[in-house]
Amino acid sequence: MRLQPIWLAGLALLLSACEGGGDPVEQALREASAAHQAAATETTAEIEAKSSTPAADTPAADQAYVEAAIEEHLAAIARAESTLRETSDPALRQLARTPIAARKAEIAALQAWRPANTSAE
């Protein structure tokens, strides 16, 4: 009876020292976890390098942005002016007045950026 605890301890030591021993499910989980970790640590540069779409840093893209931004600002000004015409609530009128001057200034800055040969509006 005294040999049984020693025998069990020896068997446990032997099994723990074996390479490749252990639960195969746990090993598969460790490997999957390592693969997921490696995939998650890809840098942004590596991801962009794999991308087939080139960066949109072109004069045409810049011009498209400027035109779209001007249109958005004009629409916001029109909405604010409509609100000023249609409401008598002082707080709402103040909220409508606030963006008008700022949007007009941004439109002027965007138009100043626009090359001389493109006069859209």
mmCIF file with all atom_site columns, C-alpha atoms in Angstrom:
data_model
loop_
_atom_site.group_PDB
_atom_site.id
_atom_site.type_symbol
_atom_site.label_atom_id
_atom_site.label_alt_id
_atom_site.label_comp_id
_atom_site.label_asym_id
_atom_site.label_entity_id
_atom_site.label_seq_id
_atom_site.pdbx_PDB_ins_code
_atom_site.Cartn_x
_atom_site.Cartn_y
_atom_site.Cartn_z
_atom_site.occupancy
_atom_site.B_iso_or_equiv
_atom_site.pdbx_formal_charge
_atom_site.auth_seq_id
_atom_site.auth_comp_id
_atom_site.auth_asym_id
_atom_site.auth_atom_id
_atom_site.pdbx_PDB_model_num
ATOM 1   C CA . MET A 1 1   ? 0.000   0.000  0.000   1.00 0.00 ? 1   MET A CA 1
ATOM 2   C CA . ARG A 1 2   ? 2.914   2.325  0.626   1.00 0.00 ? 2   ARG A CA 1
ATOM 3   C CA . LEU A 1 3   ? 4.075   1.894  -2.989  1.00 0.00 ? 3   LEU A CA 1
ATOM 4   C CA . GLN A 1 4   ? 0.830   3.126  -4.509  1.00 0.00 ? 4   GLN A CA 1
ATOM 5   C CA . PRO A 1 5   ? 1.337   6.858  -3.645  1.00 0.00 ? 5   PRO A CA 1
ATOM 6   C CA . ILE A 1 6   ? 4.962   6.711  -4.800  1.00 0.00 ? 6   ILE A CA 1
ATOM 7   C CA . TRP A 1 7   ? 3.963   4.877  -7.973  1.00 0.00 ? 7   TRP A CA 1
ATOM 8   C CA . LEU A 1 8   ? 1.275   7.516  -8.749  1.00 0.00 ? 8   LEU A CA 1
ATOM 9   C CA . ALA A 1 9   ? 3.685   10.370 -8.118  1.00 0.00 ? 9   ALA A CA 1
ATOM 10  C CA . GLY A 1 10  ? 6.279   8.766  -10.403 1.00 0.00 ? 10  GLY A CA 1
ATOM 11  C CA . LEU A 1 11  ? 3.720   8.193  -13.127 1.00 0.00 ? 11  LEU A CA 1
ATOM 12  C CA . ALA A 1 12  ? 2.565   11.817 -12.928 1.00 0.00 ? 12  ALA A CA 1
ATOM 13  C CA . LEU A 1 13  ? 6.173   13.033 -13.125 1.00 0.00 ? 13  LEU A CA 1
ATOM 14  C CA . LEU A 1 14  ? 6.858   10.775 -16.069 1.00 0.00 ? 14  LEU A CA 1
ATOM 15  C CA . LEU A 1 15  ? 3.763   11.922 -17.950 1.00 0.00 ? 15  LEU A CA 1
ATOM 16  C CA . SER A 1 16  ? 4.453   15.585 -17.326 1.00 0.00 ? 16  SER A CA 1
ATOM 17  C CA . ALA A 1 17  ? 7.986   15.188 -18.673 1.00 0.00 ? 17  ALA A CA 1
ATOM 18  C CA . CYS A 1 18  ? 6.836   13.559 -21.906 1.00 0.00 ? 18  CYS A CA 1
ATOM 19  C CA . GLU A 1 19  ? 7.022   15.818 -24.922 1.00 0.00 ? 19  GLU A CA 1
ATOM 20  C CA . GLY A 1 20  ? 3.654   16.087 -26.621 1.00 0.00 ? 20  GLY A CA 1
ATOM 21  C CA . GLY A 1 21  ? 1.841   14.781 -23.570 1.00 0.00 ? 21  GLY A CA 1
ATOM 22  C CA . GLY A 1 22  ? -1.284  16.381 -22.334 1.00 0.00 ? 22  GLY A CA 1
ATOM 23  C CA . ASP A 1 23  ? -4.763  16.869 -23.561 1.00 0.00 ? 23  ASP A CA 1
ATOM 24  C CA . PRO A 1 24  ? -4.920  17.155 -27.372 1.00 0.00 ? 24  PRO A CA 1
ATOM 25  C CA . VAL A 1 25  ? -7.916  19.489 -27.115 1.00 0.00 ? 25  VAL A CA 1
ATOM 26  C CA . GLU A 1 26  ? -5.970  21.876 -24.893 1.00 0.00 ? 26  GLU A CA 1
ATOM 27  C CA . GLN A 1 27  ? -3.052  21.750 -27.338 1.00 0.00 ? 27  GLN A CA 1
ATOM 28  C CA . ALA A 1 28  ? -5.381  22.557 -30.252 1.00 0.00 ? 28  ALA A CA 1
ATOM 29  C CA . LEU A 1 29  ? -6.839  25.465 -28.289 1.00 0.00 ? 29  LEU A CA 1
ATOM 30  C CA . ARG A 1 30  ? -3.345  26.800 -27.522 1.00 0.00 ? 30  ARG A CA 1
ATOM 31  C CA . GLU A 1 31  ? -2.388  26.588 -31.202 1.00 0.00 ? 31  GLU A CA 1
ATOM 32  C CA . ALA A 1 32  ? -5.606  28.284 -32.313 1.00 0.00 ? 32  ALA A CA 1
ATOM 33  C CA . SER A 1 33  ? -5.091  31.002 -29.734 1.00 0.00 ? 33  SER A CA 1
ATOM 34  C CA . ALA A 1 34  ? -1.541  31.582 -30.960 1.00 0.00 ? 34  ALA A CA 1
ATOM 35  C CA . ALA A 1 35  ? -2.774  31.820 -34.561 1.00 0.00 ? 35  ALA A CA 1
ATOM 36  C CA . HIS A 1 36  ? -5.461  34.315 -33.601 1.00 0.00 ? 36  HIS A CA 1
ATOM 37  C CA . GLN A 1 37  ? -2.936  36.386 -31.662 1.00 0.00 ? 37  GLN A CA 1
ATOM 38  C CA . ALA A 1 38  ? -0.574  36.434 -34.642 1.00 0.00 ? 38  ALA A CA 1
ATOM 39  C CA . ALA A 1 39  ? -3.391  37.525 -36.955 1.00 0.00 ? 39  ALA A CA 1
ATOM 40  C CA . ALA A 1 40  ? -4.497  40.253 -34.564 1.00 0.00 ? 40  ALA A CA 1
ATOM 41  C CA . THR A 1 41  ? -1.037  41.751 -34.345 1.00 0.00 ? 41  THR A CA 1
ATOM 42  C CA . GLU A 1 42  ? -0.798  42.564 -38.039 1.00 0.00 ? 42  GLU A CA 1
ATOM 43  C CA . THR A 1 43  ? 0.196   46.169 -38.389 1.00 0.00 ? 43  THR A CA 1
ATOM 44  C CA . THR A 1 44  ? -1.861  48.699 -40.254 1.00 0.00 ? 44  THR A CA 1
ATOM 45  C CA . ALA A 1 45  ? 0.897   48.982 -42.837 1.00 0.00 ? 45  ALA A CA 1
ATOM 46  C CA . GLU A 1 46  ? 0.729   45.243 -43.542 1.00 0.00 ? 46  GLU A CA 1
ATOM 47  C CA . ILE A 1 47  ? -3.041  45.431 -43.947 1.00 0.00 ? 47  ILE A CA 1
ATOM 48  C CA . GLU A 1 48  ? -2.778  48.437 -46.259 1.00 0.00 ? 48  GLU A CA 1
ATOM 49  C CA . ALA A 1 49  ? -0.066  46.700 -48.267 1.00 0.00 ? 49  ALA A CA 1
ATOM 50  C CA . LYS A 1 50  ? -2.454  43.802 -48.885 1.00 0.00 ? 50  LYS A CA 1
ATOM 51  C CA . SER A 1 51  ? -5.236  46.146 -49.945 1.00 0.00 ? 51  SER A CA 1
ATOM 52  C CA . SER A 1 52  ? -5.746  46.445 -53.675 1.00 0.00 ? 52  SER A CA 1
ATOM 53  C CA . THR A 1 53  ? -7.272  49.927 -53.471 1.00 0.00 ? 53  THR A CA 1
ATOM 54  C CA . PRO A 1 54  ? -4.815  52.784 -53.851 1.00 0.00 ? 54  PRO A CA 1
ATOM 55  C CA . ALA A 1 55  ? -4.938  55.752 -51.533 1.00 0.00 ? 55  ALA A CA 1
ATOM 56  C CA . ALA A 1 56  ? -7.293  58.473 -52.685 1.00 0.00 ? 56  ALA A CA 1
ATOM 57  C CA . ASP A 1 57  ? -4.689  61.221 -52.329 1.00 0.00 ? 57  ASP A CA 1
ATOM 58  C CA . THR A 1 58  ? -5.170  62.811 -55.728 1.00 0.00 ? 58  THR A CA 1
ATOM 59  C CA . PRO A 1 59  ? -6.131  66.278 -56.923 1.00 0.00 ? 59  PRO A CA 1
ATOM 60  C CA . ALA A 1 60  ? -9.419  64.877 -58.273 1.00 0.00 ? 60  ALA A CA 1
ATOM 61  C CA . ALA A 1 61  ? -10.266 63.417 -54.851 1.00 0.00 ? 61  ALA A CA 1
ATOM 62  C CA . ASP A 1 62  ? -9.372  66.723 -53.203 1.00 0.00 ? 62  ASP A CA 1
ATOM 63  C CA . GLN A 1 63  ? -11.592 68.620 -55.629 1.00 0.00 ? 63  GLN A CA 1
ATOM 64  C CA . ALA A 1 64  ? -14.461 66.176 -55.087 1.00 0.00 ? 64  ALA A CA 1
ATOM 65  C CA . TYR A 1 65  ? -14.163 66.628 -51.326 1.00 0.00 ? 65  TYR A CA 1
ATOM 66  C CA . VAL A 1 66  ? -14.194 70.431 -51.622 1.00 0.00 ? 66  VAL A CA 1
ATOM 67  C CA . GLU A 1 67  ? -17.257 70.401 -53.872 1.00 0.00 ? 67  GLU A CA 1
ATOM 68  C CA . ALA A 1 68  ? -19.130 67.984 -51.606 1.00 0.00 ? 68  ALA A CA 1
ATOM 69  C CA . ALA A 1 69  ? -18.241 69.990 -48.486 1.00 0.00 ? 69  ALA A CA 1
ATOM 70  C CA . ILE A 1 70  ? -19.441 73.221 -50.094 1.00 0.00 ? 70  ILE A CA 1
ATOM 71  C CA . GLU A 1 71  ? -22.736 71.572 -51.039 1.00 0.00 ? 71  GLU A CA 1
ATOM 72  C CA . GLU A 1 72  ? -23.188 70.243 -47.488 1.00 0.00 ? 72  GLU A CA 1
ATOM 73  C CA . HIS A 1 73  ? -22.492 73.684 -46.008 1.00 0.00 ? 73  HIS A CA 1
ATOM 74  C CA . LEU A 1 74  ? -24.935 75.346 -48.416 1.00 0.00 ? 74  LEU A CA 1
ATOM 75  C CA . ALA A 1 75  ? -27.622 72.829 -47.461 1.00 0.00 ? 75  ALA A CA 1
ATOM 76  C CA . ALA A 1 76  ? -26.981 73.420 -43.742 1.00 0.00 ? 76  ALA A CA 1
ATOM 77  C CA . ILE A 1 77  ? -27.264 77.179 -44.243 1.00 0.00 ? 77  ILE A CA 1
ATOM 78  C CA . ALA A 1 78  ? -30.545 76.724 -46.144 1.00 0.00 ? 78  ALA A CA 1
ATOM 79  C CA . ARG A 1 79  ? -31.948 74.558 -43.320 1.00 0.00 ? 79  ARG A CA 1
ATOM 80  C CA . ALA A 1 80  ? -30.917 77.108 -40.702 1.00 0.00 ? 80  ALA A CA 1
ATOM 81  C CA . GLU A 1 81  ? -32.422 79.995 -42.682 1.00 0.00 ? 81  GLU A CA 1
ATOM 82  C CA . SER A 1 82  ? -35.631 78.008 -43.136 1.00 0.00 ? 82  SER A CA 1
ATOM 83  C CA . THR A 1 83  ? -35.793 77.455 -39.379 1.00 0.00 ? 83  THR A CA 1
ATOM 84  C CA . LEU A 1 84  ? -35.321 81.189 -38.796 1.00 0.00 ? 84  LEU A CA 1
ATOM 85  C CA . ARG A 1 85  ? -38.264 81.927 -41.121 1.00 0.00 ? 85  ARG A CA 1
ATOM 86  C CA . GLU A 1 86  ? -40.544 79.284 -39.627 1.00 0.00 ? 86  GLU A CA 1
ATOM 87  C CA . THR A 1 87  ? -40.036 79.439 -35.857 1.00 0.00 ? 87  THR A CA 1
ATOM 88  C CA . SER A 1 88  ? -40.554 82.061 -33.203 1.00 0.00 ? 88  SER A CA 1
ATOM 89  C CA . ASP A 1 89  ? -38.879 80.127 -30.359 1.00 0.00 ? 89  ASP A CA 1
ATOM 90  C CA . PRO A 1 90  ? -35.918 82.274 -29.231 1.00 0.00 ? 90  PRO A CA 1
ATOM 91  C CA . ALA A 1 91  ? -33.716 79.327 -28.215 1.00 0.00 ? 91  ALA A CA 1
ATOM 92  C CA . LEU A 1 92  ? -34.290 77.508 -31.495 1.00 0.00 ? 92  LEU A CA 1
ATOM 93  C CA . ARG A 1 93  ? -33.680 80.703 -33.483 1.00 0.00 ? 93  ARG A CA 1
ATOM 94  C CA . GLN A 1 94  ? -30.361 81.182 -31.678 1.00 0.00 ? 94  GLN A CA 1
ATOM 95  C CA . LEU A 1 95  ? -29.378 77.581 -32.441 1.00 0.00 ? 95  LEU A CA 1
ATOM 96  C CA . ALA A 1 96  ? -30.239 78.171 -36.102 1.00 0.00 ? 96  ALA A CA 1
ATOM 97  C CA . ARG A 1 97  ? -28.239 81.438 -36.261 1.00 0.00 ? 97  ARG A CA 1
ATOM 98  C CA . THR A 1 98  ? -25.066 79.965 -34.768 1.00 0.00 ? 98  THR A CA 1
ATOM 99  C CA . PRO A 1 99  ? -23.835 77.798 -37.665 1.00 0.00 ? 99  PRO A CA 1
ATOM 100 C CA . ILE A 1 100 ? -24.659 80.253 -40.467 1.00 0.00 ? 100 ILE A CA 1
ATOM 101 C CA . ALA A 1 101 ? -21.626 82.518 -40.059 1.00 0.00 ? 101 ALA A CA 1
ATOM 102 C CA . ALA A 1 102 ? -19.296 79.588 -39.412 1.00 0.00 ? 102 ALA A CA 1
ATOM 103 C CA . ARG A 1 103 ? -20.538 77.681 -42.465 1.00 0.00 ? 103 ARG A CA 1
ATOM 104 C CA . LYS A 1 104 ? -20.203 80.782 -44.659 1.00 0.00 ? 104 LYS A CA 1
ATOM 105 C CA . ALA A 1 105 ? -16.606 81.215 -43.479 1.00 0.00 ? 105 ALA A CA 1
ATOM 106 C CA . GLU A 1 106 ? -15.845 77.559 -44.242 1.00 0.00 ? 106 GLU A CA 1
ATOM 107 C CA . ILE A 1 107 ? -17.383 77.903 -47.706 1.00 0.00 ? 107 ILE A CA 1
ATOM 108 C CA . ALA A 1 108 ? -15.160 80.941 -48.359 1.00 0.00 ? 108 ALA A CA 1
ATOM 109 C CA . ALA A 1 109 ? -12.080 78.974 -47.262 1.00 0.00 ? 109 ALA A CA 1
ATOM 110 C CA . LEU A 1 110 ? -13.028 76.020 -49.465 1.00 0.00 ? 110 LEU A CA 1
ATOM 111 C CA . GLN A 1 111 ? -13.665 78.278 -52.445 1.00 0.00 ? 111 GLN A CA 1
ATOM 112 C CA . ALA A 1 112 ? -10.300 79.984 -51.900 1.00 0.00 ? 112 ALA A CA 1
ATOM 113 C CA . TRP A 1 113 ? -8.626  76.578 -52.021 1.00 0.00 ? 113 TRP A CA 1
ATOM 114 C CA . ARG A 1 114 ? -10.364 75.664 -55.253 1.00 0.00 ? 114 ARG A CA 1
ATOM 115 C CA . PRO A 1 115 ? -8.080  76.168 -58.265 1.00 0.00 ? 115 PRO A CA 1
ATOM 116 C CA . ALA A 1 116 ? -8.895  79.219 -60.410 1.00 0.00 ? 116 ALA A CA 1
ATOM 117 C CA . ASN A 1 117 ? -9.932  77.132 -63.424 1.00 0.00 ? 117 ASN A CA 1
ATOM 118 C CA . THR A 1 118 ? -12.754 75.358 -61.557 1.00 0.00 ? 118 THR A CA 1
ATOM 119 C CA . SER A 1 119 ? -15.557 77.717 -60.696 1.00 0.00 ? 119 SER A CA 1
ATOM 120 C CA . ALA A 1 120 ? -18.386 75.370 -59.702 1.00 0.00 ? 120 ALA A CA 1
ATOM 121 C CA . GLU A 1 121 ? -21.457 76.909 -58.133 1.00 0.00 ? 121 GLU A CA 1
#
